[in-house]
Structure formats: structure tokens, C-alpha cells
XYZ file of C-alpha atoms in Angstrom:
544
model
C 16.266 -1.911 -9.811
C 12.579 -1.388 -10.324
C 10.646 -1.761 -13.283
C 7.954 0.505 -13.817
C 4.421 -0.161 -15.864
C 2.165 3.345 -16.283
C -1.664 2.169 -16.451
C -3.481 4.588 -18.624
C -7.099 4.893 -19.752
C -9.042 6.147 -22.262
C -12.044 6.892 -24.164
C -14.491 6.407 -21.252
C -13.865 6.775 -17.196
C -15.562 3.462 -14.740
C -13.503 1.065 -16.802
C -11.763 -0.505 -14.398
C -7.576 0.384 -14.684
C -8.114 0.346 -10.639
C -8.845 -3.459 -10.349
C -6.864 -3.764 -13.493
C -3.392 -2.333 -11.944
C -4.609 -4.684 -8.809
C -5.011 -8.087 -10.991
C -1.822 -7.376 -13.030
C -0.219 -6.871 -9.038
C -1.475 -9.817 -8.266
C -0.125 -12.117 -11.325
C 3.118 -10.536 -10.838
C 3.126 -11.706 -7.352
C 2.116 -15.018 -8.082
C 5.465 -15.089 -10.294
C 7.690 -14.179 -7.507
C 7.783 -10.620 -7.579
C 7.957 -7.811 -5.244
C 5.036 -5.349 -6.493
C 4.093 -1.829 -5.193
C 0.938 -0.078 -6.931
C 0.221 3.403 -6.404
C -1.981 6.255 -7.980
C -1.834 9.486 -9.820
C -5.082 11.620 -8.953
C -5.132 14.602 -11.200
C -8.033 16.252 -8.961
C -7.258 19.723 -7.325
C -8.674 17.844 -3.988
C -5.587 17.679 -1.378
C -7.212 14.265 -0.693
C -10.443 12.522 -1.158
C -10.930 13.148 2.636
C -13.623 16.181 2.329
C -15.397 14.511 -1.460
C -18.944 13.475 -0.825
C -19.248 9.942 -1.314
C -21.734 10.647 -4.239
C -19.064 12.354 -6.191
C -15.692 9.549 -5.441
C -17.195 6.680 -3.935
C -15.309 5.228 -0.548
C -12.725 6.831 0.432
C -10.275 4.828 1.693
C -8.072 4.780 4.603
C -4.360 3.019 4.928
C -2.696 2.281 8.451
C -0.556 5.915 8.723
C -3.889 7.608 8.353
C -4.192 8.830 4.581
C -7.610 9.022 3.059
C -7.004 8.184 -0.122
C -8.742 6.766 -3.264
C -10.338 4.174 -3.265
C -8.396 2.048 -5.795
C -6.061 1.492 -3.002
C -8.633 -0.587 -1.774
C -8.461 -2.892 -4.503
C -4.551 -2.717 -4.646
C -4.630 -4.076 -0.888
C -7.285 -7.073 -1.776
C -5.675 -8.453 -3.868
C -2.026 -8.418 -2.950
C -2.139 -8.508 0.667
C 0.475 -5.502 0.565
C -1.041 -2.511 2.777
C -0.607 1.049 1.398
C 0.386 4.032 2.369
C 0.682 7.983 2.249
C 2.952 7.623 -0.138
C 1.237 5.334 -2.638
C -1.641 8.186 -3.478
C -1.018 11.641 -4.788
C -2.935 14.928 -5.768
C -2.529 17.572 -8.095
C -4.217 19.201 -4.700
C -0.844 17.888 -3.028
C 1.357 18.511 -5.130
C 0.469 22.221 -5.335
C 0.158 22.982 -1.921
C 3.897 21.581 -1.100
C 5.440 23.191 -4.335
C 3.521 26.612 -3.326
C 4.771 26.258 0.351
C 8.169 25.441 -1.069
C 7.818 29.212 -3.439
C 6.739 30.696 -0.192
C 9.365 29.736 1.692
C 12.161 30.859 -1.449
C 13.435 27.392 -2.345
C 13.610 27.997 -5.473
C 16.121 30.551 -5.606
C 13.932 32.991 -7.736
C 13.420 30.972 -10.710
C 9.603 30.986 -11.952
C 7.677 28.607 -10.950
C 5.654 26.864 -13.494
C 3.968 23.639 -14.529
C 7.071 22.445 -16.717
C 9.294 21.312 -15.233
C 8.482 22.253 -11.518
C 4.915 19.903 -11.593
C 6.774 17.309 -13.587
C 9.494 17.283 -11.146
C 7.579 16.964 -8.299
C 5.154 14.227 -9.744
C 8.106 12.292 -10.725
C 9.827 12.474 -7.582
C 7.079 10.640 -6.452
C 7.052 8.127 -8.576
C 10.622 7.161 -8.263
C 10.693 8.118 -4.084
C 11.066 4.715 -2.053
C 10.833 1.949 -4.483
C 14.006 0.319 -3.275
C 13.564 -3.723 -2.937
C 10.274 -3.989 -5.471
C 10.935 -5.462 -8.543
C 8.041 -3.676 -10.456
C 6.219 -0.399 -9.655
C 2.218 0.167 -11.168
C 1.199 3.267 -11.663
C -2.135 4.006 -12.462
C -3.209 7.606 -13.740
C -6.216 8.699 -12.548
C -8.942 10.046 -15.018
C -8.709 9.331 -18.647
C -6.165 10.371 -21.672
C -7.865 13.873 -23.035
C -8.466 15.121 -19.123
C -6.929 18.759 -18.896
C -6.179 18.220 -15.420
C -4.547 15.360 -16.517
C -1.998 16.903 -18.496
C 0.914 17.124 -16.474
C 1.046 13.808 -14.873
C 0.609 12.199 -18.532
C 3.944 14.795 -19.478
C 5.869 13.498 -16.182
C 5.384 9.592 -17.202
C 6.139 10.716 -21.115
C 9.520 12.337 -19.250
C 10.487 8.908 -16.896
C 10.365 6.616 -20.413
C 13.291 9.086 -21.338
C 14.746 9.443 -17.530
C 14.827 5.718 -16.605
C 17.692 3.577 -18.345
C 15.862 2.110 -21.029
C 13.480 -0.958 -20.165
C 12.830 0.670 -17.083
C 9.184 1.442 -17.929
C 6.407 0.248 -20.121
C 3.030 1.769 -20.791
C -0.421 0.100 -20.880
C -3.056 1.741 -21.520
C -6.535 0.538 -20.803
C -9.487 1.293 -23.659
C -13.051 0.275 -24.241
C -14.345 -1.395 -27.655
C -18.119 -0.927 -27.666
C -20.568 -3.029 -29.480
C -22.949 -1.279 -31.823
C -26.304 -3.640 -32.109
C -27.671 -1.685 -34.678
C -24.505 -2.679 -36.783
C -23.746 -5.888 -35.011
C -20.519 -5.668 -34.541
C -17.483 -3.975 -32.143
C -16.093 -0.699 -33.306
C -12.216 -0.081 -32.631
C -12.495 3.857 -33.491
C -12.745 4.723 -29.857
C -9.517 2.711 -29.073
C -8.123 4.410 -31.756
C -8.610 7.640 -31.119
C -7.856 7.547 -27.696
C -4.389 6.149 -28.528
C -3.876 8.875 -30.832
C -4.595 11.220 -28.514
C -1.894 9.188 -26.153
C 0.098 9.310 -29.006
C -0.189 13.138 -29.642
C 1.592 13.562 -26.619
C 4.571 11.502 -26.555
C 3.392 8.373 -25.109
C 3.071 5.031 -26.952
C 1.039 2.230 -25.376
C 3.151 -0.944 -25.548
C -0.064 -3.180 -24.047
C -3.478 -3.061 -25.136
C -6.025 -4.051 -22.530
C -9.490 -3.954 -24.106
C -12.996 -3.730 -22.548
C -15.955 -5.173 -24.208
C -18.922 -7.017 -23.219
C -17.841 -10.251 -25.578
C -15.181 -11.441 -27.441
C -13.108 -9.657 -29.526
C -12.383 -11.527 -32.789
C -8.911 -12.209 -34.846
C -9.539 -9.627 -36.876
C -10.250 -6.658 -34.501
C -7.244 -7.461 -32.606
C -5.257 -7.328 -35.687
C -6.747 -4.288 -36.668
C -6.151 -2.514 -33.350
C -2.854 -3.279 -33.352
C -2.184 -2.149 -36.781
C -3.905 1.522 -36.459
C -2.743 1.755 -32.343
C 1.400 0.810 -33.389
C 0.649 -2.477 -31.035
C 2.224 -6.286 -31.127
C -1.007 -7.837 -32.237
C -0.392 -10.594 -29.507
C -0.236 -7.267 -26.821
C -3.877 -6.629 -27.726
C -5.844 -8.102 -24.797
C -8.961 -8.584 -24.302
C -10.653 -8.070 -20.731
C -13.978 -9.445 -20.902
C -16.773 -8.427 -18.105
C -16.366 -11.401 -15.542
C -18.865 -12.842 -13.033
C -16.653 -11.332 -10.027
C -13.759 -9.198 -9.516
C -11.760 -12.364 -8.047
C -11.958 -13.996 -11.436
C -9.847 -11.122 -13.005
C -7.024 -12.669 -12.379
C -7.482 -15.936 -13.669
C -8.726 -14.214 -16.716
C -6.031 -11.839 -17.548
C -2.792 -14.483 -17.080
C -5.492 -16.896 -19.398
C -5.076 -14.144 -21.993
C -1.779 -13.569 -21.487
C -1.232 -10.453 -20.071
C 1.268 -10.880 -17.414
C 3.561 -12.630 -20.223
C 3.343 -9.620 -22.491
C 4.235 -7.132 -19.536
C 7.038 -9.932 -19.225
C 8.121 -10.011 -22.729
C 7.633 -5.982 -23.233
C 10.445 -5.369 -20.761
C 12.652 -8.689 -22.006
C 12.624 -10.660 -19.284
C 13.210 -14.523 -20.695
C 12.889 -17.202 -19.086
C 10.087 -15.969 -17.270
C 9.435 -17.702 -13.735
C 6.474 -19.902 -13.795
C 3.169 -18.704 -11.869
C 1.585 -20.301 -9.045
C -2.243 -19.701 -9.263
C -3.763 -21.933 -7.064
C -4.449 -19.058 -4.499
C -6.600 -17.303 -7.471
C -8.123 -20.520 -8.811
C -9.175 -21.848 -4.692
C -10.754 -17.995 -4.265
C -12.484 -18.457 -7.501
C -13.932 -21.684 -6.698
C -15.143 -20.988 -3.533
C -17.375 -17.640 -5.134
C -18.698 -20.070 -7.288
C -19.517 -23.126 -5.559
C -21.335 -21.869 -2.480
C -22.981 -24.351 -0.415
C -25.991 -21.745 0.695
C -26.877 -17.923 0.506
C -27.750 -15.176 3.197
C -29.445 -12.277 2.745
C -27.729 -9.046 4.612
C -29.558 -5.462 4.665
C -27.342 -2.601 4.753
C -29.105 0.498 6.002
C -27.216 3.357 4.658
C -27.701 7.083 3.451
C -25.448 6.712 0.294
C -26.697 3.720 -0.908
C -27.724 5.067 -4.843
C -24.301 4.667 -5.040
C -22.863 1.389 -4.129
C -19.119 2.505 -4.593
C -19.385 4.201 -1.455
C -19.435 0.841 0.437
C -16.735 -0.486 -1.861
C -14.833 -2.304 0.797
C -17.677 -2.949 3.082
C -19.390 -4.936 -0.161
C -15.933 -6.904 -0.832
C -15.758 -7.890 2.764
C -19.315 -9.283 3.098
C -18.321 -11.313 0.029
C -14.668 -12.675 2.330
C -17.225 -13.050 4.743
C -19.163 -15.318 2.706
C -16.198 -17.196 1.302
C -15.201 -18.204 4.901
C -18.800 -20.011 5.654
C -18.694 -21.476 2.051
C -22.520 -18.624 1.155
C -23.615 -16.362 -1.010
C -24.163 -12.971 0.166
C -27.416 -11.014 -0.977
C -27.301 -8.084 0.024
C -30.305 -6.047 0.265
C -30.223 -2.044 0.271
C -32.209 0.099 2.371
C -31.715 3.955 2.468
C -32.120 4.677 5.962
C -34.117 7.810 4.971
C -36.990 4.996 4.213
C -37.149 3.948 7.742
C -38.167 7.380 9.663
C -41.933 7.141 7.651
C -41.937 3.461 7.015
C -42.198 0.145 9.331
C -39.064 -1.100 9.453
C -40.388 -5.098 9.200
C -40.953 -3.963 5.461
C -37.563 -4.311 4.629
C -35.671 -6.014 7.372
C -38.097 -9.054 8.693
C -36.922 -11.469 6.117
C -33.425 -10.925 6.147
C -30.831 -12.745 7.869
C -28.664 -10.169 9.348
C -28.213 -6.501 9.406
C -25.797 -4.173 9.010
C -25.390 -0.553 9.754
C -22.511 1.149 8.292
C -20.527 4.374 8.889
C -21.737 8.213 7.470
C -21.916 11.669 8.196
C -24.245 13.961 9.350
C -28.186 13.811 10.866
C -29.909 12.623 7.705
C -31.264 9.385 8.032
C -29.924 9.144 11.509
C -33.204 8.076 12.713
C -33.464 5.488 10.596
C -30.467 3.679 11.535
C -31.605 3.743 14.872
C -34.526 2.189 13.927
C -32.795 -0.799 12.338
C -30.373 -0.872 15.386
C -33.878 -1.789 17.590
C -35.480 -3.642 15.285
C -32.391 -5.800 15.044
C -31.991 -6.198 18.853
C -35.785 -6.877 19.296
C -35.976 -9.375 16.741
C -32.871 -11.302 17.398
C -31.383 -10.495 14.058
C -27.211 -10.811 13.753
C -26.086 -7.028 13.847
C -22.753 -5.417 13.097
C -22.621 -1.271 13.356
C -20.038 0.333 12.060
C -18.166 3.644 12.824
C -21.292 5.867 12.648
C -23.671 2.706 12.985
C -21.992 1.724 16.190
C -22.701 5.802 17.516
C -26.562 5.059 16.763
C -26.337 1.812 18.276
C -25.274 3.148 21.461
C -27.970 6.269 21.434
C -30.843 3.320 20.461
C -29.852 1.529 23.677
C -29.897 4.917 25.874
C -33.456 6.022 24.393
C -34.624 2.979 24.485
C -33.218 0.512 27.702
C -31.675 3.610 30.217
C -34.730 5.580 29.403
C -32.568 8.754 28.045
C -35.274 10.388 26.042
C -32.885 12.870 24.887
C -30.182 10.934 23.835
C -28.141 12.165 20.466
C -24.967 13.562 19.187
C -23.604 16.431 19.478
C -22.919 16.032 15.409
C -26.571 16.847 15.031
C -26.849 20.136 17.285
C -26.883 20.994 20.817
C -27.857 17.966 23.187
C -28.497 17.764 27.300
C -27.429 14.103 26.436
C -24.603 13.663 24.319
C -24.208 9.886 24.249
C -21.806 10.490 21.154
C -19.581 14.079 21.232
C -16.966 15.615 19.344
C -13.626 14.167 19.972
C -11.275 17.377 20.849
C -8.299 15.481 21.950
C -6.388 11.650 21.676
C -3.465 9.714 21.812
C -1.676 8.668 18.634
C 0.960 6.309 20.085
C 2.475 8.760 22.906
C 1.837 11.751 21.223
C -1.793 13.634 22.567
C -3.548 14.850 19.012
C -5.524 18.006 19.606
C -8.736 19.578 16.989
C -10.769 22.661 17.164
C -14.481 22.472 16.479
C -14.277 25.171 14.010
C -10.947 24.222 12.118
C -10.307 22.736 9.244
C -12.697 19.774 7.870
C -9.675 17.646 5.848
C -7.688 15.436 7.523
C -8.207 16.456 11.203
C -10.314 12.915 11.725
C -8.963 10.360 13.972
C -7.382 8.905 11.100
C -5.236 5.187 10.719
C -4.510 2.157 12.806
C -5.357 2.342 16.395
C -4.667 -0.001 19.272
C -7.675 -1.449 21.024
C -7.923 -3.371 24.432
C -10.956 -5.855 23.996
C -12.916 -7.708 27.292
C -11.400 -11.167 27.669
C -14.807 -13.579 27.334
C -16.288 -11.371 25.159
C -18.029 -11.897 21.949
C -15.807 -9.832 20.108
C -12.195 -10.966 21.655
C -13.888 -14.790 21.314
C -13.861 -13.549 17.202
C -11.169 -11.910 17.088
C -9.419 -15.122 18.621
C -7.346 -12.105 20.998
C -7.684 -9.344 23.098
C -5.631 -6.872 21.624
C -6.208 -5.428 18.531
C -5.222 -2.690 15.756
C -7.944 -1.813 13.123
C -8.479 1.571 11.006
C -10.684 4.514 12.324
C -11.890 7.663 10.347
C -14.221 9.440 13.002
C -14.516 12.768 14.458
C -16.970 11.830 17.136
C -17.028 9.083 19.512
C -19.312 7.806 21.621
C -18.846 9.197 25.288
C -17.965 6.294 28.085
C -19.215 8.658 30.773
C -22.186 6.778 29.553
C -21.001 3.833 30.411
C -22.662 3.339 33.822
C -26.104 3.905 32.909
C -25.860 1.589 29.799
C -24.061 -1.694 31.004
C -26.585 -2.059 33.631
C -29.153 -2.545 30.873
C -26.766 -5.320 29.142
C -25.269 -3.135 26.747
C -21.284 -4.024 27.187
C -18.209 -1.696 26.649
C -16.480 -4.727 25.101
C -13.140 -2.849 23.799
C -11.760 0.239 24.896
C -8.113 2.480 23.845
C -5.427 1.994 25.188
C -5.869 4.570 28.116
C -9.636 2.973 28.889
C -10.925 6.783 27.256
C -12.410 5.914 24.241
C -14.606 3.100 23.516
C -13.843 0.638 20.685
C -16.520 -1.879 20.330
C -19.874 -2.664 21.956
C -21.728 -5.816 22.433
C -24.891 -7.596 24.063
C -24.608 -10.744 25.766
C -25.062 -13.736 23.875
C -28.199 -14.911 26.153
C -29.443 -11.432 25.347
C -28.919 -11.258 21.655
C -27.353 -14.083 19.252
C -24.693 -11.777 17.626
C -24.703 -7.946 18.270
C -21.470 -6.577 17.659
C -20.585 -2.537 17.168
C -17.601 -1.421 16.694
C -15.834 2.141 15.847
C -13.377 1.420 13.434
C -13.909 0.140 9.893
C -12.666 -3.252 10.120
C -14.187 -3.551 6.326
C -10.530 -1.912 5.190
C -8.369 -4.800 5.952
C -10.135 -7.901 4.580
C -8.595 -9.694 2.090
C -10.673 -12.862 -0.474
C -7.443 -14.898 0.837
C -7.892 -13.309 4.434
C -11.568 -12.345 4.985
C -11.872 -10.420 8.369
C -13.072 -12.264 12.006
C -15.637 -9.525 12.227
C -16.937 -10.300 8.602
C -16.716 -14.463 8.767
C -18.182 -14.207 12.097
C -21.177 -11.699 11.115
C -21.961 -13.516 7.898
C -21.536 -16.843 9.983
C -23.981 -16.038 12.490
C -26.581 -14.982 9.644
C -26.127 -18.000 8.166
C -27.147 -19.842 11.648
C -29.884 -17.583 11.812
C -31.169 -18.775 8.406
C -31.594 -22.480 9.190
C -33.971 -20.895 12.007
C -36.222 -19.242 10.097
């Protein structure tokens, strides 16, 4: 039978219980265990699908084609287990089923309210489908105090009384922050945030503890005597150099043990780190550095290319370099010579986003990079303005663009109206609904045999994640291959194109592709696209 651990925070949000849930996943796995992590979103959002990036960061896509948060994100890093629908929920979600459900007269009459008809449903997700993992982690979004939070903090006060007991623990993360004017770390904050925990029903049985150094004796002590805590299940989580040394640092202070001894289990089975302490090693030992530009619109906030960043760093593990990376909003490069920011760097990437701003910047970075021989990777969107550069600027289509921006007499990239998901033809209306109509999850791709991308890729068939509405239009084709530009992958039914790619005695490394190939990189498994984009940048540095 599963054993559950609820991950709650408190006092401030941005502290982390995402990559903390994910490192605790990780140590458990390292002891043998079977882990699932999933996530508790309080928001009235039905998913993070239609949230500008500015307000929740990536949002991140699983294999069955749920946008979800981007925690997930770190969950799948770091154990290699891929997520799903079911390991993200909304208040948004759970609303909309339980009001369908009233609609349709399931519930015989009875009044529908938050207890215990919320509850219920929140906890019948928690429970649903954990058959064969020996611990669930469930992190609740937002921090302890949230109103919105209220009823999923009720529903995991309910399970410690509905599971047989030791079937769940709580650990609840907190943030001790140092006061230089008094030069010292203040534990009121904890405090109070476990009393508000408290004040409804729940009693942390783990401490984790944020601060910027380290916690002495006789803070710990003191937390645990004012938060009802074993003094050794106050633990300290230092800031780190990277997220891969998390890990390390958590089992050195001893956290997986207490989750361990909290639920009684004794002997506990040894842990094999070696995995943790080789990826650690390798981010700290590089033998070089690169320098990569990403040209994006959302760049003021970098959690919006939260997997994009990790992979450039898997990327940099496999060639034994440090990735730089170097920002530019694309905005900058409609007013602005584009060798101002991108001559000196030693590859350049152009990621996915939505709508006409800073469109014609990217395109600008897409020629500047084929021009100057610089290693190129365009993603999702980037790959779309790939394509139009090439059009405009080789086939001589003045008027190239995308129907995303307006009314075109040469839409090089269109709306996608229909597709095939597996045998089943998927079907959207320009004017319907906005969430979750994208071309959404793991799609089969036919790559080019000899091509740079199958040759990195080490195959020629392929599954990777897409989250698109428009797609660049292989009518196209014909004018554009004829001017080098190669259709290198292509669906299934030879409809939609996949990747693009210049020959290599017309460009070094030019890859684009349409997916997000970002999502699935692992620090133990960093992605061919990645290894091979950040390898080719680092060839292109001994040239300069």
C-alpha cells in the first residue's frame, strides 16, 4: 500500500516545495522505491494552458497532452518518471466536473457544497491510481494562509484521519530569514506559519527550512520546540550552487531518513547516490564554457523557459561545458543591429511564443544565424519564423507570414483546423475555445534518413511533445527546398512538417523543429537535440 507525504509551504511563495517534492522523489528512488509526485493547484484556472507566461512561468506539457504546472517539470528531471493528466489538478477542474456532475443530477438532490463535496473530489484524486508506488508526494500549491487554498489543506487534514494510520506524513516547507540589522535568523515566520497549519488541523511532522546560511543548534531547537517538531526533523535547505546538488544536500542533512523514520520504516534500505554525486560533478568540473543567446519575448521572466534553461544545462553536461546563456528580448532586434547582441556568441536559439510581438525580431536572429554560420536550434514558434526568414529571404516571398498575425496572400505558417491523434482525425474552430484545443502531447514523427537531425537523433522515427496551434504549411515545400531549406521530418501521413534543416555544406548546424523537445531531457538523460546543439557551439567556439 502507498505511503503518502503532503508538501506544504508557508510564510512566503518562490521557495521551492516544487524542486523540493522532486529531490525528496529522487532520494526515495535512489533507496529502492517506487515514487509518484503530483500537485494540488488551488487556482480557479481549469489548467495553466490559457496563463500568460508572465503570471505562471512554463507551462508544461506531459505525453497524453495536459498542460500543466510547471513543477511537473521538475518532478520528471529528476526521477525519470513522465507525468500525466492525472498527476496535476485545479480547483478550476475540480469545479467544472463536480458542477457538470450537479447538472447532470448525480447527486440525488443533496446540496452541493465545499464540505464534503470539494473534499471528496480532491481526495479522490489523491488516492485514484496509486496502485504499485510505494510512496505518493503531494505538493499543495500556494502557501498555508491562501483562501483558495482552503479546501485542499481540509482534504489532506481529512486523508491523515481516512488512511490507516502511518499512511501519511506532512512536511511542510518554511523560510527563516536573516535580519542584518540584528545579525541573526528569526524563526517567527516559521512559527507562525505552522500555527496557522496548526489552526487547521494539520501538524507538520518535517521541517524543511530555507535560509541563505546555516541554521545553528539553537534555532533548530527552538523551532522545534514552538512548531511541536523532533528537533532532528528540523532541516535545513540551504541555497545551493545548482538545482542538481539538492539532492546530495538534502539526504546529507538527513531528510530522506526522517521521512523514513516518521512513517517507521526500520531497517531502512541503503541509498545508492552515485547517479546524484556523477551529475553533480560533471556541473562542476566543466572542461570549457559556451555562450548561447536565447531570443525570446518573455525573457524578464526566466521561469518561462524553465525546461528549455535545464536542458541547455543536460546539454552542457553531455560535452563536459558551461552554458552562458545570454538573453535577448526579441523586441530589441526590430530597431537594433542584431551583431550587437548575437556576433560573439556561440550559438543561438530561438524558442517557442505566441502572438506577432517581437516576431520580427526572431526572424532577424533566424538570418543572422544562417548568414553568419552560427549553430541554430528554433523551436515550436522559432522553427515557424525560421521557415518565413527562408521564404522572404532565399524564395523571394516578400509577403511571407502567418496567418497568427492577420490576413496573409502568403501563409507560410496557418492555423491548423484538423490532425491525426493516433487514428482518430482531431478537428478546431478558429473562433472556439482558447484552452486546451492546441495540438497537445506526444506525436509520432518520420525524420529523412541522412539527415542532420535523424544522424542526432541516432533514428528515424521519433515521438516528442507539441503545444501549437499553427504549423507551418508544406504546400511550401517546393519553393523552399530548392533554396536548401530541407523538410527533414514530417507526421506520420507526410501532412505536417516536424523539423527543418540546412545542409551541413550550407550551414554547420541549423536545426528547427516543431515540438518542444526541451520537455523530455533529463541531467541523467540530456536530449540529442540539446547535446548536439550545445556540441556544435562548442566546435564553433574553438573557431572563433
Amino acid at each position: 500500500m502507498a505511503r503518502y507525504v503532503f508538501i506544504t509551504g508557508g510564510v512566503v511563495s518562490s521557495l521551492g516545495k516544487g524542486l523540493a517534492s522532486a529531490a525528496l522523489g529522487a532520494l526515495l528512488q535512489a533507496r529502492g522505491y517506487q515514487v509518484r509526485l503530483r500537485k494540488l493547484d488551488p487556482y480557479l484556472n481549469v489548467d495553466p494552458g490559457t496563463m500568460s507566461p508572465y503570471q505562471h512561468g512554463e507551462c508544461f506539457v506531459t505525453d497524453d497532452g495536459a498542460e500543466t504546472d510547471l513543477d511537473l517539470g521538475h518532478y520528471e528531471r529528476f526521477t525519470g518518471r513522465p507525468a500525466n493528466q492525472a498527476d496535476n489538478i485545479t480547483t478550476g477542474r475540480i469545479y467544472r466536473d463536480i458542477i457538470a456532475k450537479e447538472r447532470h443530477g448525480d447527486y440525488l438532490g443533496a446540496t452541493v457544497q465545499v464540505i464534503p463535496h470539494v473534499t471528496d473530489a480532491i481526495k479522490d484524486f489523491v488516492l485514484e491510481g496509486n496502485d504499485g508506488y510505494d510512496f505518493v508526494l503531494v505538493e499543495i500549491g500556494g502557501t498555508v494562509g491562501d483562501i483558495e487554498g482552503l479546501p485542499f489543506f481540509e482534504s489532506i487534514r481529512q486523508l491523515g484521519n481516512d488512511l490507516p494510520r502511518g499512511g501519511c506524513i506532512y512536511m511542510h516547507l518554511s523560510y527563516m530569514p536573516w535580519i542584518a540589522a540584528a545579525g541573526e535568523l528569526k524563526t517567527k515566520p516559521t512559527q507562525h506559519s505552522v500555527k496557522e497549519l496548526r489552526s487547521i488541523g494539520i501538524q507538520p511532522d518535517i521541517l524543511l527550512v530555507r535560509a541563505d546560511r546555516e541554521i545553528p543548534p539553537s534555532e533548530r531547537k527552538k523551532l522545534a520546540l514552538f512548531c511541536n517538531v523532533r528537533p532532528e526533523a528540523v532541516i535545513q535547505a540551504l541555497d545551493a550552487k545548482s538545482i542538481y546538488d539538492v539532492p546530495m544536500a538534502y539526504h546529507t542533512e538527513g531528510l530522506d531518513q526522517q521521512v523514513l523514520d516518521a512513517f517507521g520504516i526500520d531497517p531502512a534500505p541503503k541509498p545508492q547516490m552515485g547517479v546524484w554525486e556523477e551529475i553533480s560533478h560533471k556541473i562542476h568540473n566543466p572542461e570549457g564554457e559556451v555562450t548561447i543567446a536565447v531570443v525570446g519575448k518573455y525573457t524578464v521572466l526566466k521561469d518561462a523557459y524553465k525546461s528549455l534553461i535545464e536542458a541547455l544545462v543536460h546539454g552542457g553536461m553531455a560535452n563536459n561545458v558551461k552554458v552562458n546563456l545570454k538573453w535577448v528580448e526579441s523586441d530589441e532586434l526590430e530597431s537594433q543591429d542584431p551583431s550587437e547582441h548575437l556576433a560573439a556568441v556561440d550559438g543561438i536559439l530561438v524558442p517557442g511564443g505566441f502572438g506577432e510581438r517581437g516576431s520580427e525580431g526572431k526572424i532577424a536572429a533566424v538570418r543572422f544565424a544562417r548568414e553568419n554560420r552560427i549553430p541554430f536550434l528554433g523551436i515550436c514558434f522559432g522553427m515557424q519564423m525560421a521557415v518565413v526568414e527562408a521564404a522572404r529571404n532565399l524564395a523571394g516571398i516578400e509577403g511571407a507570414s502567418s496567418t497568427e498575425f492577420g490576413e496573409t496572400d502568403e501563409p507560410v505558417v496557418g492555423l491548423m483546423t484538423e490532425w491525426l491523434k493516433g487514428n482518430q482525425l482531431e478537428k478546431r474552430m478558429a473562433e472556439g475555445d482558447l484552452g486546451g484545443t492546441m495540438r497537445l502531447g506526444a506525436y509520432t514523427a518520420h525524420l529523412k534518413p541522412g539527415t542532420l537531425i535523424a544522424q542526432t537523433y541516432g533514428d528515424t522515427q521519433i515521438s516528442e511533445r507539441h503545444r501549437h496551434r499553427y504549423e507551418v504549411n508544406h504546400a511550401y515545400a517546393e519553393k523552399l527546398e530548392p533554396e536548401g531549406l530541407i523538410f527533414s521530418g514530417l507526421s506520420p501521413d507526410g501532412v505536417l512538417p516536424e523539423t527543418i534543416e540546412y545542409p551541413r555544406d550550407q550551414h554547420p548546424w541549423f536545426i528547427g523543429v516543431q515540438y518542444h523537445p526541451e520537455l523530455k531531457s533529463r541531467p541523467f538523460a540530456p536530449h540529442p537535440l540539446f547535446a548536439g546543439f550545445v556540441g556544435a557551439a562548442k566546435e564553433q567556439g574553438t573557431l572563433l
